[in-house]
């Protein structure tokens, strides 16, 4: 049974930083992509960033230059370093892992106050 456990969310003032972590367990095949999505109140879930095992990354335009995704492949763990946070970054952040299927974490709340 695949399980994704996220941590690191919280409340921060605008301009501050947070680091999210997501540890995947129960993975029985190779991981193709690990990533993060988010859902703000009243909005649809949106892509934030992803990373492949070779290190290639992709970012949403709204976070490029402020967020950095990284991973520890040996630990099946993905991180999201979020700097220069803005109130519009407030959302529930979800970790995703794609193997033959895509798995989602339970989400962690990030709140940025102005």
PDB file of C-alpha atoms in Angstrom:
ATOM      1  CA  UNK A   1       0.000   0.000   0.000  1.00  0.00           C
ATOM      2  CA  UNK A   2       1.488   3.294  -1.122  1.00  0.00           C
ATOM      3  CA  UNK A   3       1.495   6.021   1.494  1.00  0.00           C
ATOM      4  CA  UNK A   4       2.650   9.623   1.133  1.00  0.00           C
ATOM      5  CA  UNK A   5       3.274  11.564   4.335  1.00  0.00           C
ATOM      6  CA  UNK A   6       3.660  15.333   4.039  1.00  0.00           C
ATOM      7  CA  UNK A   7       5.034  17.711   6.617  1.00  0.00           C
ATOM      8  CA  UNK A   8       6.290  21.265   6.952  1.00  0.00           C
ATOM      9  CA  UNK A   9       3.179  23.343   6.380  1.00  0.00           C
ATOM     10  CA  UNK A  10       2.162  26.158   8.666  1.00  0.00           C
ATOM     11  CA  UNK A  11       1.539  29.860   9.072  1.00  0.00           C
ATOM     12  CA  UNK A  12       4.109  32.361   7.851  1.00  0.00           C
ATOM     13  CA  UNK A  13       4.182  36.063   7.124  1.00  0.00           C
ATOM     14  CA  UNK A  14       4.488  37.350   3.592  1.00  0.00           C
ATOM     15  CA  UNK A  15       8.106  37.277   2.491  1.00  0.00           C
ATOM     16  CA  UNK A  16       8.879  34.312   4.696  1.00  0.00           C
ATOM     17  CA  UNK A  17       9.910  30.774   3.875  1.00  0.00           C
ATOM     18  CA  UNK A  18       8.691  27.247   4.457  1.00  0.00           C
ATOM     19  CA  UNK A  19      10.021  23.848   3.477  1.00  0.00           C
ATOM     20  CA  UNK A  20       7.635  21.016   2.713  1.00  0.00           C
ATOM     21  CA  UNK A  21       8.647  17.363   2.789  1.00  0.00           C
ATOM     22  CA  UNK A  22       6.907  14.269   1.487  1.00  0.00           C
ATOM     23  CA  UNK A  23       8.064  10.738   2.207  1.00  0.00           C
ATOM     24  CA  UNK A  24       6.676   7.918   0.093  1.00  0.00           C
ATOM     25  CA  UNK A  25       6.469   4.338   1.353  1.00  0.00           C
ATOM     26  CA  UNK A  26       5.153   1.129  -0.138  1.00  0.00           C
ATOM     27  CA  UNK A  27       6.507   2.006  -3.603  1.00  0.00           C
ATOM     28  CA  UNK A  28       7.161  -1.242  -5.476  1.00  0.00           C
ATOM     29  CA  UNK A  29       8.146   0.077  -8.892  1.00  0.00           C
ATOM     30  CA  UNK A  30      10.352   2.823 -10.237  1.00  0.00           C
ATOM     31  CA  UNK A  31       9.208   6.389  -9.717  1.00  0.00           C
ATOM     32  CA  UNK A  32       8.728   8.412 -12.879  1.00  0.00           C
ATOM     33  CA  UNK A  33       7.873  11.783 -11.349  1.00  0.00           C
ATOM     34  CA  UNK A  34       7.477  13.350  -7.925  1.00  0.00           C
ATOM     35  CA  UNK A  35       5.788  16.672  -7.471  1.00  0.00           C
ATOM     36  CA  UNK A  36       3.575  19.142  -5.706  1.00  0.00           C
ATOM     37  CA  UNK A  37       0.188  20.599  -6.448  1.00  0.00           C
ATOM     38  CA  UNK A  38      -1.946  22.986  -4.436  1.00  0.00           C
ATOM     39  CA  UNK A  39      -5.547  23.996  -3.970  1.00  0.00           C
ATOM     40  CA  UNK A  40      -6.542  27.394  -2.675  1.00  0.00           C
ATOM     41  CA  UNK A  41      -9.966  28.021  -1.130  1.00  0.00           C
ATOM     42  CA  UNK A  42     -12.627  28.218  -3.817  1.00  0.00           C
ATOM     43  CA  UNK A  43     -10.180  27.371  -6.590  1.00  0.00           C
ATOM     44  CA  UNK A  44      -9.266  24.309  -8.600  1.00  0.00           C
ATOM     45  CA  UNK A  45      -6.226  22.265  -7.758  1.00  0.00           C
ATOM     46  CA  UNK A  46      -3.179  23.446  -9.704  1.00  0.00           C
ATOM     47  CA  UNK A  47       0.284  22.203 -10.577  1.00  0.00           C
ATOM     48  CA  UNK A  48       3.171  23.714  -8.630  1.00  0.00           C
ATOM     49  CA  UNK A  49       6.335  21.795  -9.512  1.00  0.00           C
ATOM     50  CA  UNK A  50       7.694  18.368 -10.347  1.00  0.00           C
ATOM     51  CA  UNK A  51      10.992  16.553 -10.584  1.00  0.00           C
ATOM     52  CA  UNK A  52      12.187  13.404 -12.343  1.00  0.00           C
ATOM     53  CA  UNK A  53      14.808  11.032 -10.929  1.00  0.00           C
ATOM     54  CA  UNK A  54      17.469  12.444 -13.231  1.00  0.00           C
ATOM     55  CA  UNK A  55      16.957  15.867 -11.661  1.00  0.00           C
ATOM     56  CA  UNK A  56      14.964  17.653 -14.337  1.00  0.00           C
ATOM     57  CA  UNK A  57      12.396  20.042 -12.916  1.00  0.00           C
ATOM     58  CA  UNK A  58       9.316  21.962 -13.990  1.00  0.00           C
ATOM     59  CA  UNK A  59       7.609  24.863 -12.264  1.00  0.00           C
ATOM     60  CA  UNK A  60       4.392  26.773 -12.581  1.00  0.00           C
ATOM     61  CA  UNK A  61       5.031  30.299 -13.735  1.00  0.00           C
ATOM     62  CA  UNK A  62       3.577  31.728 -10.531  1.00  0.00           C
ATOM     63  CA  UNK A  63       6.255  30.090  -8.357  1.00  0.00           C
ATOM     64  CA  UNK A  64       9.277  30.042 -10.659  1.00  0.00           C
ATOM     65  CA  UNK A  65      12.236  31.751  -9.052  1.00  0.00           C
ATOM     66  CA  UNK A  66      10.711  31.519  -5.579  1.00  0.00           C
ATOM     67  CA  UNK A  67      10.144  27.782  -5.063  1.00  0.00           C
ATOM     68  CA  UNK A  68      12.697  24.998  -5.458  1.00  0.00           C
ATOM     69  CA  UNK A  69      11.820  21.323  -5.722  1.00  0.00           C
ATOM     70  CA  UNK A  70      14.346  18.632  -4.855  1.00  0.00           C
ATOM     71  CA  UNK A  71      14.347  14.968  -4.037  1.00  0.00           C
ATOM     72  CA  UNK A  72      16.251  12.232  -2.266  1.00  0.00           C
ATOM     73  CA  UNK A  73      15.697   9.241  -4.517  1.00  0.00           C
ATOM     74  CA  UNK A  74      17.198   6.798  -2.043  1.00  0.00           C
ATOM     75  CA  UNK A  75      14.594   7.842   0.523  1.00  0.00           C
ATOM     76  CA  UNK A  76      11.707   8.313  -1.939  1.00  0.00           C
ATOM     77  CA  UNK A  77      11.325  11.792  -0.510  1.00  0.00           C
ATOM     78  CA  UNK A  78      10.526  15.048  -2.274  1.00  0.00           C
ATOM     79  CA  UNK A  79      10.938  18.552  -0.891  1.00  0.00           C
ATOM     80  CA  UNK A  80       9.582  21.971  -1.771  1.00  0.00           C
ATOM     81  CA  UNK A  81      11.532  24.972  -0.550  1.00  0.00           C
ATOM     82  CA  UNK A  82       9.253  27.980  -0.698  1.00  0.00           C
ATOM     83  CA  UNK A  83      10.805  31.436  -0.401  1.00  0.00           C
ATOM     84  CA  UNK A  84       9.388  34.936  -0.744  1.00  0.00           C
ATOM     85  CA  UNK A  85       5.954  33.608   0.072  1.00  0.00           C
ATOM     86  CA  UNK A  86       2.921  35.680  -0.887  1.00  0.00           C
ATOM     87  CA  UNK A  87      -0.634  35.631   0.481  1.00  0.00           C
ATOM     88  CA  UNK A  88      -1.757  34.125  -2.831  1.00  0.00           C
ATOM     89  CA  UNK A  89       0.394  31.079  -2.074  1.00  0.00           C
ATOM     90  CA  UNK A  90      -2.052  30.181   0.685  1.00  0.00           C
ATOM     91  CA  UNK A  91      -3.406  26.719  -0.125  1.00  0.00           C
ATOM     92  CA  UNK A  92      -3.393  23.079   0.793  1.00  0.00           C
ATOM     93  CA  UNK A  93      -0.287  21.581  -0.779  1.00  0.00           C
ATOM     94  CA  UNK A  94      -0.386  17.999  -2.034  1.00  0.00           C
ATOM     95  CA  UNK A  95       2.511  15.721  -2.783  1.00  0.00           C
ATOM     96  CA  UNK A  96       2.240  13.435  -5.829  1.00  0.00           C
ATOM     97  CA  UNK A  97       4.202  10.389  -6.878  1.00  0.00           C
ATOM     98  CA  UNK A  98       3.781   8.790 -10.294  1.00  0.00           C
ATOM     99  CA  UNK A  99       4.813   5.232 -11.034  1.00  0.00           C
ATOM    100  CA  UNK A 100       2.364   3.133 -13.024  1.00  0.00           C
ATOM    101  CA  UNK A 101      -0.288   5.215 -11.268  1.00  0.00           C
ATOM    102  CA  UNK A 102      -0.353   8.612  -9.579  1.00  0.00           C
ATOM    103  CA  UNK A 103      -0.606   8.729  -5.811  1.00  0.00           C
ATOM    104  CA  UNK A 104      -1.561  11.757  -3.700  1.00  0.00           C
ATOM    105  CA  UNK A 105      -0.731  12.747  -0.167  1.00  0.00           C
ATOM    106  CA  UNK A 106      -3.304  13.941   2.335  1.00  0.00           C
ATOM    107  CA  UNK A 107      -2.253  17.572   1.970  1.00  0.00           C
ATOM    108  CA  UNK A 108      -0.611  20.090   4.256  1.00  0.00           C
ATOM    109  CA  UNK A 109      -1.934  23.592   4.888  1.00  0.00           C
ATOM    110  CA  UNK A 110       0.218  26.591   4.042  1.00  0.00           C
ATOM    111  CA  UNK A 111      -1.107  29.969   5.151  1.00  0.00           C
ATOM    112  CA  UNK A 112       0.680  33.199   4.265  1.00  0.00           C
ATOM    113  CA  UNK A 113      -0.470  36.291   6.122  1.00  0.00           C
ATOM    114  CA  UNK A 114      -0.116  39.782   4.695  1.00  0.00           C
TER     115      UNK A 114
END
